[in-house]
mmCIF file of N, CA and C and ligand atoms in Angstrom:
data_model
loop_
_atom_site.group_PDB
_atom_site.id
_atom_site.type_symbol
_atom_site.label_atom_id
_atom_site.label_comp_id
_atom_site.label_asym_id
_atom_site.label_seq_id
_atom_site.Cartn_x
_atom_site.Cartn_y
_atom_site.Cartn_z
ATOM 1 N N MET K 1 147.987 247.765 -18.543
ATOM 2 C CA MET K 1 148.054 247.172 -17.206
ATOM 3 C C MET K 1 148.318 245.676 -17.307
ATOM 4 N N SER K 2 149.207 245.205 -16.470
ATOM 5 C CA SER K 2 149.401 243.762 -16.425
ATOM 6 C C SER K 2 149.403 243.319 -14.964
ATOM 7 N N ASP K 3 149.079 242.052 -14.783
ATOM 8 C CA ASP K 3 148.990 241.511 -13.437
ATOM 9 C C ASP K 3 149.927 240.329 -13.265
ATOM 10 N N ASN K 4 150.423 240.205 -12.061
ATOM 11 C CA ASN K 4 151.256 239.064 -11.715
ATOM 12 C C ASN K 4 150.582 238.261 -10.612
ATOM 13 N N TRP K 5 150.524 236.977 -10.833
ATOM 14 C CA TRP K 5 149.910 236.081 -9.855
ATOM 15 C C TRP K 5 150.926 235.056 -9.393
ATOM 16 N N ILE K 6 150.835 234.711 -8.106
ATOM 17 C CA ILE K 6 151.513 233.509 -7.612
ATOM 18 C C ILE K 6 150.412 232.481 -7.421
ATOM 19 N N VAL K 7 150.546 231.348 -8.089
ATOM 20 C CA VAL K 7 149.508 230.326 -8.054
ATOM 21 C C VAL K 7 150.088 229.055 -7.441
ATOM 22 N N LEU K 8 149.386 228.505 -6.463
ATOM 23 C CA LEU K 8 149.830 227.259 -5.838
ATOM 24 C C LEU K 8 148.846 226.154 -6.199
ATOM 25 N N ILE K 9 149.380 225.046 -6.719
ATOM 26 C CA ILE K 9 148.508 223.900 -7.038
ATOM 27 C C ILE K 9 149.141 222.630 -6.453
ATOM 28 N N PRO K 10 148.289 221.641 -6.098
ATOM 29 C CA PRO K 10 148.831 220.378 -5.584
ATOM 30 C C PRO K 10 149.672 219.679 -6.648
ATOM 31 N N GLN K 11 150.706 218.947 -6.215
ATOM 32 C CA GLN K 11 151.522 218.232 -7.202
ATOM 33 C C GLN K 11 150.728 217.117 -7.869
ATOM 34 N N ASP K 12 149.787 216.521 -7.126
ATOM 35 C CA ASP K 12 148.897 215.525 -7.717
ATOM 36 C C ASP K 12 147.691 216.267 -8.297
ATOM 37 N N PRO K 13 147.519 216.242 -9.633
ATOM 38 C CA PRO K 13 146.444 217.015 -10.272
ATOM 39 C C PRO K 13 145.042 216.643 -9.785
ATOM 40 N N GLN K 14 144.876 215.405 -9.275
ATOM 41 C CA GLN K 14 143.543 214.951 -8.846
ATOM 42 C C GLN K 14 143.216 215.369 -7.417
ATOM 43 N N TYR K 15 144.215 215.868 -6.709
ATOM 44 C CA TYR K 15 144.029 216.152 -5.279
ATOM 45 C C TYR K 15 143.140 217.358 -5.041
ATOM 46 N N LEU K 16 142.165 217.194 -4.134
ATOM 47 C CA LEU K 16 141.268 218.281 -3.767
ATOM 48 C C LEU K 16 141.225 218.388 -2.241
ATOM 49 N N PRO K 17 141.737 219.498 -1.677
ATOM 50 C CA PRO K 17 141.691 219.652 -0.220
ATOM 51 C C PRO K 17 140.253 219.848 0.259
ATOM 52 N N THR K 18 139.996 219.601 1.525
ATOM 53 C CA THR K 18 138.659 219.808 2.086
ATOM 54 C C THR K 18 138.365 221.311 2.147
ATOM 55 N N PRO K 19 137.077 221.698 2.211
ATOM 56 C CA PRO K 19 136.735 223.117 2.320
ATOM 57 C C PRO K 19 137.404 223.785 3.523
ATOM 58 N N GLU K 20 137.552 223.068 4.636
ATOM 59 C CA GLU K 20 138.208 223.637 5.826
ATOM 60 C C GLU K 20 139.675 223.922 5.528
ATOM 61 N N GLN K 21 140.340 222.978 4.858
ATOM 62 C CA GLN K 21 141.751 223.167 4.491
ATOM 63 C C GLN K 21 141.903 224.347 3.536
ATOM 64 N N GLN K 22 140.987 224.463 2.574
ATOM 65 C CA GLN K 22 141.036 225.550 1.592
ATOM 66 C C GLN K 22 140.909 226.889 2.290
ATOM 67 N N GLU K 23 139.952 226.968 3.188
ATOM 68 C CA GLU K 23 139.661 228.184 3.936
ATOM 69 C C GLU K 23 140.859 228.603 4.786
ATOM 70 N N SER K 24 141.446 227.634 5.462
ATOM 71 C CA SER K 24 142.533 227.958 6.362
ATOM 72 C C SER K 24 143.807 228.310 5.581
ATOM 73 N N ALA K 25 144.040 227.652 4.441
ATOM 74 C CA ALA K 25 145.207 227.987 3.607
ATOM 75 C C ALA K 25 145.049 229.377 2.998
ATOM 76 N N SER K 26 143.824 229.701 2.602
ATOM 77 C CA SER K 26 143.564 230.994 1.998
ATOM 78 C C SER K 26 143.783 232.112 3.023
ATOM 79 N N ARG K 27 143.350 231.868 4.249
ATOM 80 C CA ARG K 27 143.556 232.850 5.324
ATOM 81 C C ARG K 27 145.054 233.051 5.605
ATOM 82 N N ARG K 28 145.793 231.930 5.627
ATOM 83 C CA ARG K 28 147.235 232.008 5.904
ATOM 84 C C ARG K 28 147.966 232.730 4.766
ATOM 85 N N LEU K 29 147.579 232.468 3.536
ATOM 86 C CA LEU K 29 148.231 233.119 2.394
ATOM 87 C C LEU K 29 147.966 234.632 2.431
ATOM 88 N N ARG K 30 146.765 234.988 2.842
ATOM 89 C CA ARG K 30 146.393 236.406 2.999
ATOM 90 C C ARG K 30 147.323 237.099 4.009
ATOM 91 N N GLU K 31 147.680 236.387 5.079
ATOM 92 C CA GLU K 31 148.598 236.951 6.082
ATOM 93 C C GLU K 31 150.012 237.079 5.533
ATOM 94 N N ILE K 32 150.451 236.022 4.831
ATOM 95 C CA ILE K 32 151.833 236.008 4.328
ATOM 96 C C ILE K 32 152.017 237.073 3.244
ATOM 97 N N LEU K 33 151.091 237.105 2.285
ATOM 98 C CA LEU K 33 151.204 238.068 1.182
ATOM 99 C C LEU K 33 150.190 239.189 1.421
ATOM 100 N N SER K 34 150.442 239.962 2.454
ATOM 101 C CA SER K 34 149.447 240.967 2.882
ATOM 102 C C SER K 34 149.283 242.100 1.873
ATOM 103 N N GLU K 35 150.273 242.253 0.985
ATOM 104 C CA GLU K 35 150.202 243.321 -0.019
ATOM 105 C C GLU K 35 149.355 242.946 -1.243
ATOM 106 N N ALA K 36 149.018 241.671 -1.344
ATOM 107 C CA ALA K 36 148.321 241.194 -2.551
ATOM 108 C C ALA K 36 146.965 241.878 -2.723
ATOM 109 N N ASP K 37 146.593 242.152 -3.992
ATOM 110 C CA ASP K 37 145.309 242.784 -4.295
ATOM 111 C C ASP K 37 144.147 241.849 -3.975
ATOM 112 N N GLU K 38 144.414 240.554 -4.108
ATOM 113 C CA GLU K 38 143.322 239.591 -4.041
ATOM 114 C C GLU K 38 143.881 238.203 -3.761
ATOM 115 N N ILE K 39 143.158 237.414 -2.966
ATOM 116 C CA ILE K 39 143.513 235.999 -2.788
ATOM 117 C C ILE K 39 142.342 235.218 -3.360
ATOM 118 N N GLU K 40 142.646 234.283 -4.247
ATOM 119 C CA GLU K 40 141.572 233.582 -4.941
ATOM 120 C C GLU K 40 141.726 232.069 -4.785
ATOM 121 N N VAL K 41 140.614 231.409 -4.505
ATOM 122 C CA VAL K 41 140.611 229.948 -4.432
ATOM 123 C C VAL K 41 139.843 229.439 -5.644
ATOM 124 N N SER K 42 140.445 228.551 -6.430
ATOM 125 C CA SER K 42 139.656 227.962 -7.510
ATOM 126 C C SER K 42 139.533 226.459 -7.326
ATOM 127 N N VAL K 43 138.310 225.990 -7.456
ATOM 128 C CA VAL K 43 137.997 224.578 -7.271
ATOM 129 C C VAL K 43 137.173 224.125 -8.466
ATOM 130 N N SER K 44 137.538 222.988 -9.022
ATOM 131 C CA SER K 44 136.801 222.469 -10.169
ATOM 132 C C SER K 44 136.628 220.962 -10.015
ATOM 133 N N PRO K 45 135.486 220.411 -10.462
ATOM 134 C CA PRO K 45 135.310 218.957 -10.390
ATOM 135 C C PRO K 45 136.185 218.221 -11.407
ATOM 136 N N THR K 46 136.691 218.966 -12.405
ATOM 137 C CA THR K 46 137.552 218.339 -13.407
ATOM 138 C C THR K 46 138.918 219.030 -13.394
ATOM 139 N N VAL K 47 139.900 218.392 -14.018
ATOM 140 C CA VAL K 47 141.261 218.921 -14.004
ATOM 141 C C VAL K 47 141.406 220.093 -14.978
ATOM 142 N N GLN K 48 141.894 221.210 -14.477
ATOM 143 C CA GLN K 48 142.091 222.410 -15.283
ATOM 144 C C GLN K 48 143.582 222.692 -15.501
ATOM 145 N N TYR K 49 143.838 223.553 -16.456
ATOM 146 C CA TYR K 49 145.207 223.940 -16.815
ATOM 147 C C TYR K 49 145.538 225.267 -16.137
ATOM 148 N N PHE K 50 146.607 225.279 -15.373
ATOM 149 C CA PHE K 50 147.061 226.519 -14.731
ATOM 150 C C PHE K 50 148.309 226.994 -15.474
ATOM 151 N N ASP K 51 148.129 227.993 -16.347
ATOM 152 C CA ASP K 51 149.228 228.423 -17.209
ATOM 153 C C ASP K 51 150.021 229.543 -16.543
ATOM 154 N N CYS K 52 151.170 229.849 -17.135
ATOM 155 C CA CYS K 52 152.013 230.909 -16.568
ATOM 156 C C CYS K 52 151.932 232.173 -17.423
ATOM 157 N N GLY K 53 150.949 232.207 -18.355
ATOM 158 C CA GLY K 53 150.710 233.407 -19.157
ATOM 159 C C GLY K 53 151.934 233.816 -19.951
ATOM 160 N N GLY K 54 152.272 235.103 -19.865
ATOM 161 C CA GLY K 54 153.394 235.649 -20.620
ATOM 162 C C GLY K 54 154.755 235.141 -20.171
ATOM 163 N N ASN K 55 154.797 234.378 -19.078
ATOM 164 C CA ASN K 55 156.078 233.802 -18.648
ATOM 165 C C ASN K 55 156.403 232.518 -19.403
ATOM 166 N N PHE K 56 155.494 232.087 -20.278
ATOM 167 C CA PHE K 56 155.731 230.841 -21.022
ATOM 168 C C PHE K 56 156.928 230.984 -21.950
ATOM 169 N N GLU K 57 157.847 230.034 -21.862
ATOM 170 C CA GLU K 57 159.013 230.025 -22.752
ATOM 171 C C GLU K 57 159.025 228.778 -23.624
ATOM 172 N N SER K 58 158.861 227.612 -22.999
ATOM 173 C CA SER K 58 158.950 226.381 -23.783
ATOM 174 C C SER K 58 158.349 225.204 -23.040
ATOM 175 N N VAL K 59 158.122 224.139 -23.787
ATOM 176 C CA VAL K 59 157.717 222.869 -23.202
ATOM 177 C C VAL K 59 158.604 221.786 -23.820
ATOM 178 N N ALA K 60 159.142 220.928 -22.957
ATOM 179 C CA ALA K 60 160.116 219.954 -23.444
ATOM 180 C C ALA K 60 159.861 218.558 -22.886
ATOM 181 N N CYS K 61 160.408 217.569 -23.580
ATOM 182 C CA CYS K 61 160.341 216.167 -23.177
ATOM 183 C C CYS K 61 161.161 215.960 -21.901
ATOM 184 N N PRO K 62 160.574 215.265 -20.885
ATOM 185 C CA PRO K 62 161.308 215.051 -19.633
ATOM 186 C C PRO K 62 162.419 214.016 -19.782
ATOM 187 N N HIS K 63 162.401 213.251 -20.886
ATOM 188 C CA HIS K 63 163.389 212.184 -21.057
ATOM 189 C C HIS K 63 164.579 212.602 -21.903
ATOM 190 N N CYS K 64 164.310 213.288 -23.041
ATOM 191 C CA CYS K 64 165.427 213.605 -23.931
ATOM 192 C C CYS K 64 165.598 215.112 -24.145
ATOM 193 N N GLY K 65 164.692 215.930 -23.576
ATOM 194 C CA GLY K 65 164.872 217.378 -23.654
ATOM 195 C C GLY K 65 164.424 218.039 -24.949
ATOM 196 N N THR K 66 163.907 217.263 -25.896
ATOM 197 C CA THR K 66 163.425 217.845 -27.154
ATOM 198 C C THR K 66 162.281 218.826 -26.904
ATOM 199 N N HIS K 67 162.325 219.974 -27.560
ATOM 200 C CA HIS K 67 161.236 220.943 -27.433
ATOM 201 C C HIS K 67 160.019 220.466 -28.214
ATOM 202 N N LEU K 68 158.838 220.609 -27.575
ATOM 203 C CA LEU K 68 157.614 220.075 -28.174
ATOM 204 C C LEU K 68 156.594 221.168 -28.463
ATOM 205 N N ASP K 69 157.035 222.435 -28.428
ATOM 206 C CA ASP K 69 156.118 223.572 -28.574
ATOM 207 C C ASP K 69 155.330 223.548 -29.874
ATOM 208 N N ASP K 70 155.984 223.156 -30.948
ATOM 209 C CA ASP K 70 155.335 223.212 -32.253
ATOM 210 C C ASP K 70 154.586 221.936 -32.547
ATOM 211 N N GLY K 71 153.289 222.063 -32.774
ATOM 212 C CA GLY K 71 152.529 220.914 -33.251
ATOM 213 C C GLY K 71 152.119 219.935 -32.167
ATOM 214 N N TRP K 72 153.061 219.131 -31.697
ATOM 215 C CA TRP K 72 152.686 218.026 -30.827
ATOM 216 C C TRP K 72 152.003 218.488 -29.551
ATOM 217 N N TRP K 73 152.587 219.463 -28.882
ATOM 218 C CA TRP K 73 152.020 219.866 -27.589
ATOM 219 C C TRP K 73 150.637 220.501 -27.710
ATOM 220 N N PRO K 74 150.465 221.523 -28.579
ATOM 221 C CA PRO K 74 149.110 222.081 -28.704
ATOM 222 C C PRO K 74 148.075 221.050 -29.171
ATOM 223 N N GLU K 75 148.464 220.144 -30.054
ATOM 224 C CA GLU K 75 147.526 219.105 -30.515
ATOM 225 C C GLU K 75 147.153 218.163 -29.377
ATOM 226 N N THR K 76 148.153 217.771 -28.603
ATOM 227 C CA THR K 76 147.885 216.852 -27.503
ATOM 228 C C THR K 76 147.050 217.534 -26.421
ATOM 229 N N MET K 77 147.298 218.829 -26.206
ATOM 230 C CA MET K 77 146.484 219.582 -25.244
ATOM 231 C C MET K 77 145.019 219.534 -25.663
ATOM 232 N N SER K 78 144.750 219.730 -26.947
ATOM 233 C CA SER K 78 143.350 219.765 -27.357
ATOM 234 C C SER K 78 142.755 218.351 -27.416
ATOM 235 N N ASP K 79 143.560 217.332 -27.775
ATOM 236 C CA ASP K 79 143.068 215.937 -27.740
ATOM 237 C C ASP K 79 142.703 215.511 -26.323
ATOM 238 N N ASP K 80 143.489 215.978 -25.369
ATOM 239 C CA ASP K 80 143.319 215.521 -23.994
ATOM 240 C C ASP K 80 142.139 216.188 -23.293
ATOM 241 N N TYR K 81 141.713 217.336 -23.833
ATOM 242 C CA TYR K 81 140.673 218.120 -23.169
ATOM 243 C C TYR K 81 139.282 217.687 -23.576
ATOM 244 N N ASP K 82 138.490 217.320 -22.561
ATOM 245 C CA ASP K 82 137.089 217.025 -22.818
ATOM 246 C C ASP K 82 136.352 217.432 -21.554
ATOM 247 N N ASP K 83 135.935 218.681 -21.470
ATOM 248 C CA ASP K 83 135.336 219.217 -20.259
ATOM 249 C C ASP K 83 136.271 218.989 -19.066
ATOM 250 N N GLY K 84 137.516 219.340 -19.207
ATOM 251 C CA GLY K 84 138.561 219.071 -18.214
ATOM 252 C C GLY K 84 139.607 218.185 -18.864
ATOM 253 N N PHE K 85 140.810 218.195 -18.293
ATOM 254 C CA PHE K 85 141.876 217.367 -18.863
ATOM 255 C C PHE K 85 141.813 215.949 -18.322
ATOM 256 N N LYS K 86 141.970 214.968 -19.226
ATOM 257 C CA LYS K 86 141.957 213.567 -18.822
ATOM 258 C C LYS K 86 143.333 213.155 -18.302
ATOM 259 N N LEU K 87 144.371 213.837 -18.778
ATOM 260 C CA LEU K 87 145.763 213.500 -18.461
ATOM 261 C C LEU K 87 146.055 212.036 -18.795
ATOM 262 N N ALA K 88 145.671 211.653 -20.003
ATOM 263 C CA ALA K 88 145.955 210.308 -20.504
ATOM 264 C C ALA K 88 147.439 210.200 -20.850
ATOM 265 N N GLN K 89 147.867 208.987 -21.158
ATOM 266 C CA GLN K 89 149.256 208.754 -21.542
ATOM 267 C C GLN K 89 149.376 208.849 -23.067
ATOM 268 N N TYR K 90 150.429 209.503 -23.525
ATOM 269 C CA TYR K 90 150.656 209.668 -24.966
ATOM 270 C C TYR K 90 152.080 209.270 -25.303
ATOM 271 N N GLU K 91 152.259 208.795 -26.536
ATOM 272 C CA GLU K 91 153.609 208.454 -26.978
ATOM 273 C C GLU K 91 154.293 209.708 -27.493
ATOM 274 N N LEU K 92 155.476 209.983 -26.994
ATOM 275 C CA LEU K 92 156.223 211.171 -27.414
ATOM 276 C C LEU K 92 156.764 211.005 -28.829
ATOM 277 N N PRO K 93 156.748 212.102 -29.619
ATOM 278 C CA PRO K 93 157.246 212.019 -30.997
ATOM 279 C C PRO K 93 158.770 211.910 -31.048
ATOM 280 N N CYS K 94 159.449 212.355 -29.983
ATOM 281 C CA CYS K 94 160.917 212.401 -30.001
ATOM 282 C C CYS K 94 161.551 211.066 -29.645
ATOM 283 N N CYS K 95 161.128 210.474 -28.512
ATOM 284 C CA CYS K 95 161.811 209.261 -28.057
ATOM 285 C C CYS K 95 160.840 208.112 -27.780
ATOM 286 N N ALA K 96 159.576 208.279 -28.210
ATOM 287 C CA ALA K 96 158.563 207.219 -28.154
ATOM 288 C C ALA K 96 158.223 206.726 -26.752
ATOM 289 N N ARG K 97 158.560 207.498 -25.725
ATOM 290 C CA ARG K 97 158.148 207.087 -24.388
ATOM 291 C C ARG K 97 156.734 207.578 -24.111
ATOM 292 N N GLN K 98 156.109 207.022 -23.070
ATOM 293 C CA GLN K 98 154.748 207.392 -22.696
ATOM 294 C C GLN K 98 154.778 208.461 -21.602
ATOM 295 N N VAL K 99 154.037 209.540 -21.839
ATOM 296 C CA VAL K 99 153.923 210.575 -20.799
ATOM 297 C C VAL K 99 152.503 211.131 -20.762
ATOM 298 N N GLY K 100 152.181 211.778 -19.655
ATOM 299 C CA GLY K 100 150.976 212.586 -19.548
ATOM 300 C C GLY K 100 151.408 214.033 -19.663
ATOM 301 N N LEU K 101 150.457 214.914 -19.970
ATOM 302 C CA LEU K 101 150.787 216.343 -20.137
ATOM 303 C C LEU K 101 151.413 216.941 -18.877
ATOM 304 N N GLN K 102 151.054 216.396 -17.708
ATOM 305 C CA GLN K 102 151.581 216.909 -16.443
ATOM 306 C C GLN K 102 153.039 216.514 -16.216
ATOM 307 N N ASP K 103 153.544 215.558 -17.039
ATOM 308 C CA ASP K 103 154.928 215.088 -16.864
ATOM 309 C C ASP K 103 155.940 215.895 -17.668
ATOM 310 N N LEU K 104 155.465 216.769 -18.551
ATOM 311 C CA LEU K 104 156.378 217.519 -19.416
ATOM 312 C C LEU K 104 157.107 218.604 -18.625
ATOM 313 N N VAL K 105 158.216 219.077 -19.180
ATOM 314 C CA VAL K 105 159.005 220.100 -18.503
ATOM 315 C C VAL K 105 158.619 221.472 -19.059
ATOM 316 N N TYR K 106 157.949 222.265 -18.222
ATOM 317 C CA TYR K 106 157.478 223.574 -18.654
ATOM 318 C C TYR K 106 158.381 224.680 -18.127
ATOM 319 N N GLU K 107 158.739 225.608 -19.007
ATOM 320 C CA GLU K 107 159.483 226.821 -18.639
ATOM 321 C C GLU K 107 158.634 228.012 -18.997
ATOM 322 N N LYS K 108 158.313 228.896 -18.061
ATOM 323 C CA LYS K 108 158.369 228.695 -16.626
ATOM 324 C C LYS K 108 157.371 227.620 -16.206
ATOM 325 N N PRO K 109 157.478 227.157 -14.964
ATOM 326 C CA PRO K 109 156.590 226.080 -14.525
ATOM 327 C C PRO K 109 155.103 226.414 -14.671
ATOM 328 N N GLN K 110 154.312 225.421 -15.038
ATOM 329 C CA GLN K 110 152.856 225.518 -15.051
ATOM 330 C C GLN K 110 152.333 224.105 -14.861
ATOM 331 N N GLY K 111 151.029 223.968 -14.620
ATOM 332 C CA GLY K 111 150.566 222.630 -14.294
ATOM 333 C C GLY K 111 149.074 222.441 -14.421
ATOM 334 N N PHE K 112 148.610 221.327 -13.847
ATOM 335 C CA PHE K 112 147.225 220.897 -13.982
ATOM 336 C C PHE K 112 146.679 220.543 -12.611
ATOM 337 N N GLY K 113 145.388 220.832 -12.393
ATOM 338 C CA GLY K 113 144.817 220.461 -11.113
ATOM 339 C C GLY K 113 143.360 220.830 -10.988
ATOM 340 N N LYS K 114 142.773 220.332 -9.889
ATOM 341 C CA LYS K 114 141.380 220.650 -9.577
ATOM 342 C C LYS K 114 141.311 221.805 -8.593
ATOM 343 N N PHE K 115 142.460 222.109 -7.992
ATOM 344 C CA PHE K 115 142.482 223.136 -6.955
ATOM 345 C C PHE K 115 143.646 224.095 -7.175
ATOM 346 N N GLY K 116 143.369 225.380 -7.005
ATOM 347 C CA GLY K 116 144.435 226.378 -7.077
ATOM 348 C C GLY K 116 144.193 227.465 -6.046
ATOM 349 N N LEU K 117 145.274 227.928 -5.452
ATOM 350 C CA LEU K 117 145.206 229.024 -4.490
ATOM 351 C C LEU K 117 146.134 230.115 -5.022
ATOM 352 N N SER K 118 145.567 231.303 -5.297
ATOM 353 C CA SER K 118 146.331 232.324 -6.003
ATOM 354 C C SER K 118 146.342 233.653 -5.277
ATOM 355 N N ALA K 119 147.438 234.371 -5.458
ATOM 356 C CA ALA K 119 147.558 235.727 -4.923
ATOM 357 C C ALA K 119 147.873 236.664 -6.078
ATOM 358 N N MET K 120 147.059 237.734 -6.206
ATOM 359 C CA MET K 120 147.221 238.687 -7.301
ATOM 360 C C MET K 120 148.085 239.862 -6.871
ATOM 361 N N ASN K 121 149.072 240.176 -7.688
ATOM 362 C CA ASN K 121 149.979 241.304 -7.447
ATOM 363 C C ASN K 121 150.513 241.379 -6.019
ATOM 364 N N PRO K 122 151.288 240.348 -5.620
ATOM 365 C CA PRO K 122 151.834 240.353 -4.261
ATOM 366 C C PRO K 122 152.985 241.345 -4.075
ATOM 367 N N GLY K 123 153.288 242.143 -5.108
ATOM 368 C CA GLY K 123 154.395 243.092 -5.005
ATOM 369 C C GLY K 123 155.715 242.347 -5.065
ATOM 370 N N PHE K 124 156.659 242.752 -4.244
ATOM 371 C CA PHE K 124 157.948 242.066 -4.253
ATOM 372 C C PHE K 124 157.955 240.862 -3.326
ATOM 373 N N ALA K 125 156.835 240.667 -2.635
ATOM 374 C CA ALA K 125 156.778 239.562 -1.687
ATOM 375 C C ALA K 125 156.677 238.229 -2.416
ATOM 376 N N ASP K 126 157.241 237.207 -1.815
ATOM 377 C CA ASP K 126 157.146 235.866 -2.355
ATOM 378 C C ASP K 126 157.066 234.920 -1.162
ATOM 379 N N LEU K 127 156.727 233.671 -1.423
ATOM 380 C CA LEU K 127 156.690 232.689 -0.358
ATOM 381 C C LEU K 127 158.071 232.090 -0.202
ATOM 382 N N ASN K 128 158.575 232.035 1.022
ATOM 383 C CA ASN K 128 159.832 231.314 1.196
ATOM 384 C C ASN K 128 159.520 229.826 1.433
ATOM 385 N N GLU K 129 160.589 229.032 1.493
ATOM 386 C CA GLU K 129 160.467 227.575 1.650
ATOM 387 C C GLU K 129 159.597 227.198 2.847
ATOM 388 N N GLN K 130 159.829 227.911 3.945
ATOM 389 C CA GLN K 130 159.137 227.578 5.184
ATOM 390 C C GLN K 130 157.643 227.882 5.082
ATOM 391 N N GLN K 131 157.314 229.009 4.458
ATOM 392 C CA GLN K 131 155.901 229.370 4.286
ATOM 393 C C GLN K 131 155.189 228.411 3.341
ATOM 394 N N LEU K 132 155.929 227.989 2.314
ATOM 395 C CA LEU K 132 155.362 227.028 1.376
ATOM 396 C C LEU K 132 155.072 225.709 2.094
ATOM 397 N N LYS K 133 156.023 225.291 2.925
ATOM 398 C CA LYS K 133 155.872 224.059 3.682
ATOM 399 C C LYS K 133 154.673 224.141 4.626
ATOM 400 N N GLU K 134 154.500 225.318 5.214
ATOM 401 C CA GLU K 134 153.376 225.527 6.122
ATOM 402 C C GLU K 134 152.048 225.342 5.376
ATOM 403 N N LEU K 135 151.963 225.935 4.178
ATOM 404 C CA LEU K 135 150.739 225.788 3.378
ATOM 405 C C LEU K 135 150.551 224.340 2.924
ATOM 406 N N GLU K 136 151.653 223.646 2.657
ATOM 407 C CA GLU K 136 151.567 222.232 2.277
ATOM 408 C C GLU K 136 150.995 221.414 3.428
ATOM 409 N N GLU K 137 151.394 221.758 4.657
ATOM 410 C CA GLU K 137 150.870 221.036 5.818
ATOM 411 C C GLU K 137 149.381 221.316 6.002
ATOM 412 N N ILE K 138 148.986 222.567 5.820
ATOM 413 C CA ILE K 138 147.563 222.922 5.956
ATOM 414 C C ILE K 138 146.732 222.175 4.916
ATOM 415 N N LEU K 139 147.234 222.139 3.691
ATOM 416 C CA LEU K 139 146.456 221.555 2.590
ATOM 417 C C LEU K 139 146.649 220.041 2.463
ATOM 418 N N GLY K 140 147.621 219.485 3.178
ATOM 419 C CA GLY K 140 147.862 218.043 3.147
ATOM 420 C C GLY K 140 148.410 217.541 1.830
ATOM 421 N N THR K 141 149.208 218.366 1.147
ATOM 422 C CA THR K 141 149.778 217.962 -0.147
ATOM 423 C C THR K 141 151.023 218.767 -0.454
ATOM 424 N N LYS K 142 151.912 218.187 -1.249
ATOM 425 C CA LYS K 142 153.034 218.945 -1.810
ATOM 426 C C LYS K 142 152.452 219.911 -2.831
ATOM 427 N N LEU K 143 153.041 221.117 -2.904
ATOM 428 C CA LEU K 143 152.522 222.127 -3.821
ATOM 429 C C LEU K 143 153.536 222.489 -4.891
ATOM 430 N N GLN K 144 152.995 222.916 -6.025
ATOM 431 C CA GLN K 144 153.817 223.460 -7.102
ATOM 432 C C GLN K 144 153.507 224.946 -7.196
ATOM 433 N N LYS K 145 154.556 225.748 -7.371
ATOM 434 C CA LYS K 145 154.363 227.199 -7.435
ATOM 435 C C LYS K 145 154.503 227.690 -8.862
ATOM 436 N N ILE K 146 153.510 228.457 -9.311
ATOM 437 C CA ILE K 146 153.502 228.974 -10.674
ATOM 438 C C ILE K 146 153.494 230.502 -10.621
ATOM 439 N N TYR K 147 154.355 231.118 -11.397
ATOM 440 C CA TYR K 147 154.319 232.582 -11.522
ATOM 441 C C TYR K 147 153.628 232.907 -12.827
ATOM 442 N N GLN K 148 152.445 233.505 -12.703
ATOM 443 C CA GLN K 148 151.679 233.817 -13.917
ATOM 444 C C GLN K 148 151.700 235.308 -14.186
ATOM 445 N N HIS K 149 152.050 235.641 -15.413
ATOM 446 C CA HIS K 149 152.064 237.043 -15.841
ATOM 447 C C HIS K 149 151.008 237.221 -16.921
ATOM 448 N N ILE K 150 150.074 238.135 -16.675
ATOM 449 C CA ILE K 150 148.993 238.354 -17.649
ATOM 450 C C ILE K 150 149.079 239.750 -18.231
HETATM 451 ZN ZN1 ZN T 1 161.904 212.680 -25.816
#
């Protein structure tokens, strides 16, 4: 058995919507993805990693495109983690620029945040642009969409 999740996280990893916003966004997502097995809200006082599971293909430098999967990325992930991600700035091994883990180019997309709103097994349903915008208005933030396959 495998599960597919659509996960929505704020573009700003530090952003935390109010409980009222969370509640109302969760209710709206339940209406939009009515086929989903479950709608889940996750809230953490520290920044967490929202991965894309089996959809992971690569992680690359946003400046020069070099793949960083081997060595640098896993090491930096563990250096950055201390009861939550600090999202500090690090010098890239490829082109020596400074980035945070949230600035890297992930295929498929994944990200970091204190808040996530997820739908489990939505079937063939997906959020269109307008529905995403509606949830962004409810939550007061731009959102990033992650497709997680477990
Ligand atoms: Zn680079």
